[in-house]
Coordinates of C-alpha atoms (C1' of nucleotides) in Angstrom, one line a residue:
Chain O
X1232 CA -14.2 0.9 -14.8
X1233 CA -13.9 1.3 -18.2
X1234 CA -17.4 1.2 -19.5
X1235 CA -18.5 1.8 -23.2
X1236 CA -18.3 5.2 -23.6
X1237 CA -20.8 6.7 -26.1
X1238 CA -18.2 9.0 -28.3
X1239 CA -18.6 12.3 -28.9
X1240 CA -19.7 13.1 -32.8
X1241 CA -16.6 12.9 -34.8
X1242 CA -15.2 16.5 -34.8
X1243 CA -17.0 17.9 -32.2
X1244 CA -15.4 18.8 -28.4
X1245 CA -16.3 18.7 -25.0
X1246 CA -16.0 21.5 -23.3
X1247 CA -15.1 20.9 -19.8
X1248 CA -15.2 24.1 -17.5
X1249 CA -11.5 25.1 -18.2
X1250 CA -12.3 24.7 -21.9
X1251 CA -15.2 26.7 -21.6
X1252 CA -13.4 29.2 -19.5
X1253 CA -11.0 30.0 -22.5
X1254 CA -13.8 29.8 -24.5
X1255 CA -15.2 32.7 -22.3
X1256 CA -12.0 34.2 -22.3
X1257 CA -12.2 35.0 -26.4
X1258 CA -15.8 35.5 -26.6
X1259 CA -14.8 38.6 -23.9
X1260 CA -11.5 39.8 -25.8
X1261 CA -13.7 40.0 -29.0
X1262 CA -16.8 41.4 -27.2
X1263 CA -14.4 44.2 -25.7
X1264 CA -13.0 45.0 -28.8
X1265 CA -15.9 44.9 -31.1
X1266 CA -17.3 47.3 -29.0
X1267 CA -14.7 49.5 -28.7
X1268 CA -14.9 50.4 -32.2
X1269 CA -19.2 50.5 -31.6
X1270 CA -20.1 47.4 -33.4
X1271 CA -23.4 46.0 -31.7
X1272 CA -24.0 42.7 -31.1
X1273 CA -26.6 40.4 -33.1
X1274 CA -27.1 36.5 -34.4
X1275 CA -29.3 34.3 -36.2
X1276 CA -30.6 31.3 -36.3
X1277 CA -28.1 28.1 -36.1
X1278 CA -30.7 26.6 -38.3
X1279 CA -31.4 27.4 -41.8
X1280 CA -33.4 27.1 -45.0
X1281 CA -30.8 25.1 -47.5
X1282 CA -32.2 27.9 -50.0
X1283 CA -30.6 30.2 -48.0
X1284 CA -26.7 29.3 -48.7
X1285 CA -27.8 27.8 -52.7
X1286 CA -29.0 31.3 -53.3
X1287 CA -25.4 32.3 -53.3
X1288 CA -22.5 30.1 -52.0
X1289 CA -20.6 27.9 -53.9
X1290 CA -21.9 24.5 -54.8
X1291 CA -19.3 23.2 -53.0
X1292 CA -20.5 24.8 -49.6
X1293 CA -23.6 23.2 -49.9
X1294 CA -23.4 20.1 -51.4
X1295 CA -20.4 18.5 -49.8
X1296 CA -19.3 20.5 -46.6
X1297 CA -23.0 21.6 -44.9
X1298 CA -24.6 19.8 -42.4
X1299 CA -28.1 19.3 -44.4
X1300 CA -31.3 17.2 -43.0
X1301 CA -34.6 17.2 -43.5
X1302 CA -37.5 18.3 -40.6
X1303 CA -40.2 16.3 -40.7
X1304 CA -42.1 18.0 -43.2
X1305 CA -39.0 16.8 -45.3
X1306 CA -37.9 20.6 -45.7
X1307 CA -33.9 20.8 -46.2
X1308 CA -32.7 22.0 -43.0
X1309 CA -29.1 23.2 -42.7
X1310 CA -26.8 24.1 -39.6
X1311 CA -25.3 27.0 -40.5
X1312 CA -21.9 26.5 -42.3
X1313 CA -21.5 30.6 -42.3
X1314 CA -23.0 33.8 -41.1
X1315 CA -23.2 36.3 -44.1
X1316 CA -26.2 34.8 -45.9
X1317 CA -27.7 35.3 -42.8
X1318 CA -26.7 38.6 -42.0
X1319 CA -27.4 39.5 -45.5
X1320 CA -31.0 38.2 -45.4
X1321 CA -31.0 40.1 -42.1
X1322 CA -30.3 43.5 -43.7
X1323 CA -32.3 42.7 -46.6
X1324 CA -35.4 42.4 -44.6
X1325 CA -35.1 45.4 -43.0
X1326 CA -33.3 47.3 -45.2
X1327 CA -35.2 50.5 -45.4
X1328 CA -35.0 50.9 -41.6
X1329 CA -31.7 50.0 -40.6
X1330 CA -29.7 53.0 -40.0
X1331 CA -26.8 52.5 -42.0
X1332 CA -23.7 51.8 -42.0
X1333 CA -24.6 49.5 -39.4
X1334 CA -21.2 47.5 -37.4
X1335 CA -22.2 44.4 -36.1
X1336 CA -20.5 41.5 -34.5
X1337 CA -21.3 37.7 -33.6
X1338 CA -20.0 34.8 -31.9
X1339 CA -21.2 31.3 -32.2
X1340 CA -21.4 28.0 -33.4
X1341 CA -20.7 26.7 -36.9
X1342 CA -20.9 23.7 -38.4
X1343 CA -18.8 22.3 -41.8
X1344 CA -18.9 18.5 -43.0
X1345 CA -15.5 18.3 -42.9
X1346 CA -12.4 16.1 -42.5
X1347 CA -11.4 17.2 -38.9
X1348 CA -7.5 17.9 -38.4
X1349 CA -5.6 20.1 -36.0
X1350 CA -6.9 23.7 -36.1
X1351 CA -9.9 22.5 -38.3
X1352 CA -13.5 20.8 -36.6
X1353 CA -16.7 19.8 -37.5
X1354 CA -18.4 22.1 -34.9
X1355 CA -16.4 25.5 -34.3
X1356 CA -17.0 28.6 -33.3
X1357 CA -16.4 31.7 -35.0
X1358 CA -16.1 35.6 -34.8
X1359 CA -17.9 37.9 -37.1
X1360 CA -17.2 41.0 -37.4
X1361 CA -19.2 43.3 -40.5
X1362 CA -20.3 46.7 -41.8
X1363 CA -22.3 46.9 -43.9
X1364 CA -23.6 50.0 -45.9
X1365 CA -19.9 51.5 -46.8
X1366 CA -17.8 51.2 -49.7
X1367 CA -14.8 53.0 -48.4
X1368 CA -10.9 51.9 -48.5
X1369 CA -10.9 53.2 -44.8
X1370 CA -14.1 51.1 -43.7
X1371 CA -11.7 48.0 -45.0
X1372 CA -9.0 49.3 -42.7
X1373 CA -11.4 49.6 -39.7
X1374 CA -12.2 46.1 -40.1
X1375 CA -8.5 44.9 -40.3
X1376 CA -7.8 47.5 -37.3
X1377 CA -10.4 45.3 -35.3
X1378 CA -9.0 42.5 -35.9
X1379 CA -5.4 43.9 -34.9
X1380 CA -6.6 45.1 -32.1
X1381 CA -7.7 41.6 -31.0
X1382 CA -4.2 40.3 -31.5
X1383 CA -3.2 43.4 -29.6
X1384 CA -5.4 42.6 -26.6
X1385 CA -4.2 39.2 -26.1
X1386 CA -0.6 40.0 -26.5
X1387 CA -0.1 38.6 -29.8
X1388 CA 2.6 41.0 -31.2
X1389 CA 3.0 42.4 -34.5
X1390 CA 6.0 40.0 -34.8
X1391 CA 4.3 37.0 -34.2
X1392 CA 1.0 38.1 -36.4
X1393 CA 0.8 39.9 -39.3
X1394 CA -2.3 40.3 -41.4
X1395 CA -1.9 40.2 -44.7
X1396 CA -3.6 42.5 -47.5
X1397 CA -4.5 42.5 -51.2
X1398 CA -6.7 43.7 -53.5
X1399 CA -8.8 41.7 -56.4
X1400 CA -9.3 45.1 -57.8
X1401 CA -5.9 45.6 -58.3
X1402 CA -4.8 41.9 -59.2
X1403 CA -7.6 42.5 -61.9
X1404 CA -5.7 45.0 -63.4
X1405 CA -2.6 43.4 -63.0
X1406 CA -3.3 40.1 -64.3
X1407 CA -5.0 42.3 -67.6
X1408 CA -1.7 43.7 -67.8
X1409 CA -0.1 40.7 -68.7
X1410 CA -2.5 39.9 -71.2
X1411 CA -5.1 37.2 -69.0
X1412 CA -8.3 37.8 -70.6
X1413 CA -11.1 38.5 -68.1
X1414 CA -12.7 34.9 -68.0
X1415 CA -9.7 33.2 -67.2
X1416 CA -9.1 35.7 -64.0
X1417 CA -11.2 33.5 -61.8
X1418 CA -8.8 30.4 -62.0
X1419 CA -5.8 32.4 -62.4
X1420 CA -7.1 33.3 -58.5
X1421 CA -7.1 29.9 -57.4
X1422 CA -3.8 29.6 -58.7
X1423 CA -2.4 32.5 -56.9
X1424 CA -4.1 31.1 -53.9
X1425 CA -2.5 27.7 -54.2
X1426 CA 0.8 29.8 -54.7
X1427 CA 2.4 29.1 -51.3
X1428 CA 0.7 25.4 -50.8
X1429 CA 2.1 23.9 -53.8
X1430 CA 5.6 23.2 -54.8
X1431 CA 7.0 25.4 -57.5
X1432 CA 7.0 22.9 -60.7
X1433 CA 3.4 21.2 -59.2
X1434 CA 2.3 25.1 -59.4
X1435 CA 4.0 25.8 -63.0
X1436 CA 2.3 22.6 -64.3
X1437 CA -1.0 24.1 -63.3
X1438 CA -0.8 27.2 -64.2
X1439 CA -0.1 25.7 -68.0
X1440 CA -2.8 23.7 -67.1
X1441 CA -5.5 26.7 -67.1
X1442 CA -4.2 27.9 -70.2
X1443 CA -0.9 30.3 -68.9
X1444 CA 2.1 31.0 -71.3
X1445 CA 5.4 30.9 -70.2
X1446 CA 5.9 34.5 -70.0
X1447 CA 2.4 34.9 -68.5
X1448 CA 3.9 32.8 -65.6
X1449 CA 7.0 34.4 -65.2
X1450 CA 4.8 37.8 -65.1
X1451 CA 2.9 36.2 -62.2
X1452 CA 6.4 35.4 -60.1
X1453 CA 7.4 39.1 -61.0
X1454 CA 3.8 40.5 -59.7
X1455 CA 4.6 38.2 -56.6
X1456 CA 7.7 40.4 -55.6
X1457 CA 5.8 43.3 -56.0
X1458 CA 5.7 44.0 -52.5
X1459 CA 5.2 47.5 -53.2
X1460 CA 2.6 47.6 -55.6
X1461 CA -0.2 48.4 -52.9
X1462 CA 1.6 52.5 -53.7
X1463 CA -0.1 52.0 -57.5
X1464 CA -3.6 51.4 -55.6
X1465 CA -5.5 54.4 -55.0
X1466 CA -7.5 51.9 -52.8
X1467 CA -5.1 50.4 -50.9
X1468 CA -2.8 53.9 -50.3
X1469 CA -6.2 55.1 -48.5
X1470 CA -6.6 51.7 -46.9
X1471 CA -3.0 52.1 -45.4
X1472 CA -3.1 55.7 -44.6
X1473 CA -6.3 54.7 -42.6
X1474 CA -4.3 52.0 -41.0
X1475 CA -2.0 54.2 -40.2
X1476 CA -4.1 56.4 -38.4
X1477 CA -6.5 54.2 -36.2
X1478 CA -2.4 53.0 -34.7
X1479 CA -2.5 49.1 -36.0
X1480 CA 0.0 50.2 -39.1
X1481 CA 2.6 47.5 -37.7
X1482 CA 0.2 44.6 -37.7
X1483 CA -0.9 45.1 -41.5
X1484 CA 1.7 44.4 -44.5
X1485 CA 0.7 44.2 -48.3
X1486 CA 0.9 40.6 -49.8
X1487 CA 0.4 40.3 -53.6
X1488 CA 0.0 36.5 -53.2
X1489 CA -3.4 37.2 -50.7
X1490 CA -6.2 36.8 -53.0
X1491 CA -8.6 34.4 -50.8
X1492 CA -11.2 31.4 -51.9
X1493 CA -14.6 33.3 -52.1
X1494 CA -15.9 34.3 -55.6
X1495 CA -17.9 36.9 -53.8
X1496 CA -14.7 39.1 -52.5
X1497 CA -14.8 42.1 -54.7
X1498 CA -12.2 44.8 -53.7
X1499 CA -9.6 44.3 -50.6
X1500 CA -8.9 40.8 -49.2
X1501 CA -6.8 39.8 -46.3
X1502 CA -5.9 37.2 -43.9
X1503 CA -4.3 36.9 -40.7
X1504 CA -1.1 34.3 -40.6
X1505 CA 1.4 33.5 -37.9
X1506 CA 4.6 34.5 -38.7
X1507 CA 6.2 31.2 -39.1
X1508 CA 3.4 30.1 -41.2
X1509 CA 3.0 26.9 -38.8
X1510 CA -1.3 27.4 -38.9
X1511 CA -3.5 28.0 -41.1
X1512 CA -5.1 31.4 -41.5
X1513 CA -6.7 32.9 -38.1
X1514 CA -8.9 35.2 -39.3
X1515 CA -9.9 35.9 -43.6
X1516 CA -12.1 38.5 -44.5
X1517 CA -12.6 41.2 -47.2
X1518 CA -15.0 43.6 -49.2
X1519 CA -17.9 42.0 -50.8
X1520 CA -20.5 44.6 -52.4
X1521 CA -23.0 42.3 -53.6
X1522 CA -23.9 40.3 -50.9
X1523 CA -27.3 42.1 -50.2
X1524 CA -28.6 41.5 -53.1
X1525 CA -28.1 37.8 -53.7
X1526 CA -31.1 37.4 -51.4
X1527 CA -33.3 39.6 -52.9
X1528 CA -32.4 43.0 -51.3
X1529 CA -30.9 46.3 -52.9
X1530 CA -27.6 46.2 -53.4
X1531 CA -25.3 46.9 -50.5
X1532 CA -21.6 46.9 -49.9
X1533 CA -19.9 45.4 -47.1
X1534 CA -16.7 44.5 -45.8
X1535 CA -15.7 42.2 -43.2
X1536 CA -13.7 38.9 -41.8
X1537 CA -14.3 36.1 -39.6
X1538 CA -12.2 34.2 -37.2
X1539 CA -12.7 30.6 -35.5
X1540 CA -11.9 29.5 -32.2
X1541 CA -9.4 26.5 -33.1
X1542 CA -6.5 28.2 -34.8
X1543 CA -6.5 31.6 -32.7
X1544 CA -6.0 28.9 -29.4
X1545 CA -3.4 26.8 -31.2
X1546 CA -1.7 30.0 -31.8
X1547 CA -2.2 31.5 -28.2
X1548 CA -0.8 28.2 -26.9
X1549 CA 2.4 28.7 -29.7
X1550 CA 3.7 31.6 -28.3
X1551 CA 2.7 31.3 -24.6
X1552 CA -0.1 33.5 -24.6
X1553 CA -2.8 31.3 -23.6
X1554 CA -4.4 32.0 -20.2
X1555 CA -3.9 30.2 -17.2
X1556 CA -7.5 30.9 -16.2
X1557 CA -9.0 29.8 -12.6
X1558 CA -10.8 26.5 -12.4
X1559 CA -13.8 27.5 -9.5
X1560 CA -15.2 30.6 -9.1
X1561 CA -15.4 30.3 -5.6
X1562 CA -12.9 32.3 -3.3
X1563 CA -13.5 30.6 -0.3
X1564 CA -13.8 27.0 0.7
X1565 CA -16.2 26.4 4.1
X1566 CA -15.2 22.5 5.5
X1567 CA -17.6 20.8 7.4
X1568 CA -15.4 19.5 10.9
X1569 CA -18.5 17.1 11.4
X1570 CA -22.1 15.6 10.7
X1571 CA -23.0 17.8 14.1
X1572 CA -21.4 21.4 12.6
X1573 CA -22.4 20.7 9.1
X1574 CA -25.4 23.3 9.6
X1575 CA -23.6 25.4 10.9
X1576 CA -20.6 25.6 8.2
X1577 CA -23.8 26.2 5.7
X1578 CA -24.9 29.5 7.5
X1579 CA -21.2 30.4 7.6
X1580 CA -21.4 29.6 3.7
X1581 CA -24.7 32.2 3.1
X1582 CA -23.3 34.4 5.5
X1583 CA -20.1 35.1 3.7
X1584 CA -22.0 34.8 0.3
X1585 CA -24.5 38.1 1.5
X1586 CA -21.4 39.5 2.4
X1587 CA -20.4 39.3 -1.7
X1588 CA -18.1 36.6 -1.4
X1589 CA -17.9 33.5 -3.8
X1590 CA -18.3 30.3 -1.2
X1591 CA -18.6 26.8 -1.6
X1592 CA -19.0 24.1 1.1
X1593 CA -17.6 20.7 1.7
X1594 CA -20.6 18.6 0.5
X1595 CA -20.4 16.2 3.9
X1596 CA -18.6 15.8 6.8
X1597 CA -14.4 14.0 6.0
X1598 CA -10.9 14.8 7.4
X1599 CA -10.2 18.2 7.4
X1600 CA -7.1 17.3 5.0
X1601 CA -9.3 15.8 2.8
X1602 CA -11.3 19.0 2.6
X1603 CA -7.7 21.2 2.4
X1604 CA -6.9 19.1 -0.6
X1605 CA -9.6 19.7 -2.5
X1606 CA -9.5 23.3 -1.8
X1607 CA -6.1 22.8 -3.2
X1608 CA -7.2 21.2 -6.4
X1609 CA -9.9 23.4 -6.9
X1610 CA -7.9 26.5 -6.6
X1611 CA -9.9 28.3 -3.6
X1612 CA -7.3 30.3 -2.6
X1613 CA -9.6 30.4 1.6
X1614 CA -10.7 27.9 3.2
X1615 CA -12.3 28.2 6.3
X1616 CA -12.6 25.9 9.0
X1617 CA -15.4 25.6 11.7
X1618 CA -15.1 23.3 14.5
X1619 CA -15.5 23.1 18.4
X1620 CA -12.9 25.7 19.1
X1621 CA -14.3 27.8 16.9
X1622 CA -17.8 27.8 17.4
X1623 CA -17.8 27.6 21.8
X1624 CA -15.9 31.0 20.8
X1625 CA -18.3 32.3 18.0
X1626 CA -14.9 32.5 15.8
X1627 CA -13.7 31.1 12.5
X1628 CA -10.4 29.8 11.1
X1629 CA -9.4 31.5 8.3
X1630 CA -6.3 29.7 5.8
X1631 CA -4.9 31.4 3.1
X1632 CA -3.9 28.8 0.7
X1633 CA -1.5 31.0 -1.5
X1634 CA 0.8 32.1 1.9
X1635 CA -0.3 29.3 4.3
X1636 CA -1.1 32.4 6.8
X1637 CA -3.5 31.3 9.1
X1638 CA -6.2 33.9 11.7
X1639 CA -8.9 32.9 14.3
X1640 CA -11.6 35.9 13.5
X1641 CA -15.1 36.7 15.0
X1642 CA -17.4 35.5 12.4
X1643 CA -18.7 39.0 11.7
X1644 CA -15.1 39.9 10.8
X1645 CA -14.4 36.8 8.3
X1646 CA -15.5 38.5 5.7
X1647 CA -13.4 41.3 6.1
X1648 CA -10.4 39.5 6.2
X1649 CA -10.8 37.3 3.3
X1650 CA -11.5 40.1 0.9
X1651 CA -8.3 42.3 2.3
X1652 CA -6.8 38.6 1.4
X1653 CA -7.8 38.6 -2.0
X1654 CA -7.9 42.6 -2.6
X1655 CA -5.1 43.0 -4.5
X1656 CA -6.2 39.8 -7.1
X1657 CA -10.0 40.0 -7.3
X1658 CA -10.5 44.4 -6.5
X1659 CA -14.1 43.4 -8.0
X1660 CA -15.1 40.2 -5.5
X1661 CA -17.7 42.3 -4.1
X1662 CA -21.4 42.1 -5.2
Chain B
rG1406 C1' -14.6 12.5 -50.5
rU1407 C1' -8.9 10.7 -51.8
rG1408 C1' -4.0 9.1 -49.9
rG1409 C1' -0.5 8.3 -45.6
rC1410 C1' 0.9 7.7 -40.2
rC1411 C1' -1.1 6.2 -35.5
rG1412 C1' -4.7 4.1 -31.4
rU1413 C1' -1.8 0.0 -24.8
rA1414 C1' -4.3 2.3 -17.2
rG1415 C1' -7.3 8.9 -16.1
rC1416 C1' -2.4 11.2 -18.6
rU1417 C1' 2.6 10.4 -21.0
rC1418 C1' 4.6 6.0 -22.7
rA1419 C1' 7.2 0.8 -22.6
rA1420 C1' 6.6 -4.5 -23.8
rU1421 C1' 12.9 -8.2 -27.8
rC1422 C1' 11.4 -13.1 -33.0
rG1423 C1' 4.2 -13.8 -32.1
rG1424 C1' 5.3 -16.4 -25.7
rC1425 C1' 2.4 -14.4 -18.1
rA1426 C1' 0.3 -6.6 -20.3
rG1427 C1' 4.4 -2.9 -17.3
rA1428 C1' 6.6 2.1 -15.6
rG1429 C1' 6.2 7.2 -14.2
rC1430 C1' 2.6 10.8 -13.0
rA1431 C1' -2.4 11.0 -11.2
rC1432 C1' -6.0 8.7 -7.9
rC1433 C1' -7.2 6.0 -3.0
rU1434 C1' -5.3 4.5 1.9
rG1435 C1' -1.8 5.0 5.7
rA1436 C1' 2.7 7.2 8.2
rC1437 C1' -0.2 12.3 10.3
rU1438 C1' -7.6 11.4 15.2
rG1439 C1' -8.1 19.9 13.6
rU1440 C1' -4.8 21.6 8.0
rG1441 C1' -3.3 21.3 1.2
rG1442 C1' 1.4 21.3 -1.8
rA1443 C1' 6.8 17.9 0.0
rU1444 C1' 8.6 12.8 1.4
rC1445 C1' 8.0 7.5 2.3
rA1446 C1' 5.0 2.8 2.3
rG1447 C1' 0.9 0.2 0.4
rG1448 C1' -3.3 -0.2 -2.9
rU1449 C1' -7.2 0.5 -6.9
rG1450 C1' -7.1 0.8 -11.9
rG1451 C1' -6.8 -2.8 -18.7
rU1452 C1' -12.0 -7.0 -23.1
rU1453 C1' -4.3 -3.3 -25.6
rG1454 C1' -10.4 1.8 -29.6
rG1455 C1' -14.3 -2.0 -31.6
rG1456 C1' -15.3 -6.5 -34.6
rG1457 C1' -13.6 -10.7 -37.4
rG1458 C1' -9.4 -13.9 -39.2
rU1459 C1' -4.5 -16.7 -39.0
rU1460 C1' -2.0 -19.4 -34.9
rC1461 C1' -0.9 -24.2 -29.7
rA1462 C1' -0.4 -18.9 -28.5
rA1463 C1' -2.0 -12.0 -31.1
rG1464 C1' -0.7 -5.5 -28.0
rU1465 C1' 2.4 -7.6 -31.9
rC1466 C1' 0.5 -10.6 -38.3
rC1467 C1' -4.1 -10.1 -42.0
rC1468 C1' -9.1 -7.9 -43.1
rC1469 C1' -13.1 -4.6 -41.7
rU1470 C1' -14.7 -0.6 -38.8
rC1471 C1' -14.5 3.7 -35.4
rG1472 C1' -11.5 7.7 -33.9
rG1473 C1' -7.0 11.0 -33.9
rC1474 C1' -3.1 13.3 -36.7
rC1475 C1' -0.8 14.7 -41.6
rA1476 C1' -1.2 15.9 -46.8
rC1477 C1' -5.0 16.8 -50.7
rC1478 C1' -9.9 19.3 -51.1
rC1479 C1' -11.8 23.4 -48.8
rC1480 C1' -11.6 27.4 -45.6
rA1481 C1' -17.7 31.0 -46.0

RNA sequence: GUGGCCGUAGCUCAAUCGGCAGAGCACCUGACUGUGGAUCAGGUGGUUGGGGGUUCAAGUCCCCUCGGCCACCCCA
């Protein structure tokens, strides 16, 4: 039985239909709420130039975690590791026409060369959520309100999920402050980043590593407690205040550790963590205002934050919150009593279908418990059974699998009875 | 790319010192010739991830490889 399976490529999932159904199940959480706030769909192509990401990621990106081939004109192809090179490109080419600020959001696939762990694949997908064209403290607090509003929708509480802000701007001045002179600020980042994944004397040693003194270190654990510092912000007191205002105030708490991985954030940063800190970060995202022009266009600012697929359903499944989501779309199962009434189940089948219904049929003639099992497995919560009895009276069996009620109606009628059945579950069954 | 832990039936796992590969669940059949879930009985199912080595004998020990998980790295 056991035949040599072909694997899947290492890091990538199947997606069997209840996989997909979740997967459905985001991509219409995220579609409701990027739309509630007016964002507008878009996406580009999976495939790209190489040139595209060298123009502006880090090396790092591109040399050792994209997926990079060549066609067979021996161009470098790439499968997109990210979407804001493409975005960018996107409002760069059409830059003067664009009415701007313009919201947009995008889900798809992405692809990193990575070493796969839990939370983490090769092949993910990701939400994208940007607008571009505004420089504002509260266009960075729309963004983080959509992405509360996410955790809202899905019943992740404010308890559970927190998203956690910070601003370079204001770590710039901070860190001048204590006397780090401005070309040291970039790895004095990283090590702010590394704060909470290293131990304490590991992160000591590399701070004196980069150059710190003693004092310099013990000004970073005081910045660190600083918990109010966002109030010294001009920024970040607007960014709040907006916060405050669009209702998602509870989800949002400054962090002075928050400082995030990309060179290219400029202004406010934040991430979205569980509260126990058992996963990674579920969504990053922050204000870059030089993206634009990195591929050749005028200058424009943007803000906004991405989330994958794998960490938001690890996190769903942590705190209970992860749909139990119907198997079959059908609502009503027709058997087939035998090879003589199998035509006859069929035009019960279409009839119900015109009717709006969702039907499927027994594929061939078996025991009627056969056929009740499978509607059981499946999740049809009707089946309906068609045999002599039935038919020399022009009437159907109707089960309801949920109650285990049971009604012999005129055919015309079966239709009516399984949607007053299902009413109350499925009010939109109807076509 | 670096280091560590782990791969046994569809799933979750067991198998003593290296000594006949097992259980539960699932699946199929029947008890039940027009009705699912429950119960009972029986049955199918394995190249122990793959390859090589040591040995009379390997799930077990050694090497390689593939995959999963964890920590680095990174997180766009």
């Amino acid at each position: 039985m056991a035949k040599p399976r072909i694997p899947t490529v290492k890091g990538t999932r199947d997606f069997y239909p209840e996989n997909m159904a979740l997967r459905r199940w985001l991509y219409e959480h995220m579609r409701a709420v990027a739309e509630a706030f007016g964002y507008q769909e878009y996406d580009g192509p999976f495939l790209e130039p190489l040139e595209l990401y060298a123009a502006k990621s880090g090396e790092e990106l591109v040399k050792e975690q994209a997926f990079v081939f060549p066609d067979r004109s021996g161009d470098l192809i790439t499968l997109r590791p990210e979407l804001t090179p493409s975005l960018a490109r996107m409002v760069a080419q059409r830059q003067k026409q664009l009415p701007l600020p313009l919201r947009w959001w995008s889900f798809g696939p992405f692809w990193r060369y990575e070493r796969p762990q839990r939370g983490r694949g090769r092949e993910f997908f990701q939400w994208n959520v940007d607008m571009v064209g505004v420089a504002t403290p509260e266009g960075d607090a729309e963004l983080a309100a959509i992405g509360a509003a996410f955790f809202r929708r899905v019943g992740l509480r404010p308890e559970q999920v927190r998203i956690l802000v910070n601003n370079r701007r204001l770590m710039d001045a901070q860190l001048e402050a204590l006397g780090i002179p401005p070309e040291q600020r970039k790895a004095v980042f990283r090590l702010i980043d590394r704060k909470d994944k290293m131990r304490a004397d590991a992160w000591e040693a590399y701070a004196a590593e980069i150059g710190l003194s003693p004092a310099q270190i013990q000004g970073l654990y005081a910045l660190f407690e600083r918990h109010d510092l966002w109030e010294t912000s001009d920024e970040l007191r607007r960014f709040f205040a907006a916060a405050d205002a669009l209702g998602v105030r509870d989800y949002i708490r400054y962090e002075p550790t928050i400082i995030r991985g990309l060179d290219y954030y400029t202004g406010t940063v934040f991430e979205a963590r569980d509260h126990e800190g058992r996963f990674r970060a579920i969504l990053g995202g922050g204000r870059y205002d030089n993206l634009v022009a990195a591929v050749g266009g005028e200058p424009v600012p943007g803000v906004g934050f991405a989330m994958g697929d794998m960490v938001i359903t690890l996190v769903l499944e942590a705190y209970g919150l992860k749909p139990d989501l119907p198997q079959t779309p059908a609502q009503v199962l027709v058997t087939v009593f035998d090879a003589d009434r199998l035509l006859d189940s069929l035009r019960l089948a279409q009839r119900l279908r015109a009717a709006g219904l969702r039907v499927s049929t027994y594929p061939q003639p078996a025991k009627l418990g056969k056929q009740f099992k499978y509607a059981n497995r499946m999740g049809i919560p009707v089946v309906a059974v068609l045999g002599p009895d039935e038919l020399a009276q022009g009437q159907v069996t109707l089960k309801h699998m949920g109650t285990g009620q049971q009604v012999q109606v005129p055919l015309d009628a079966a239709a009516a009875q399984v949607r007053a059945w299902l009413a109350p579950e499925t009010p939109g069954g109807a076509a």
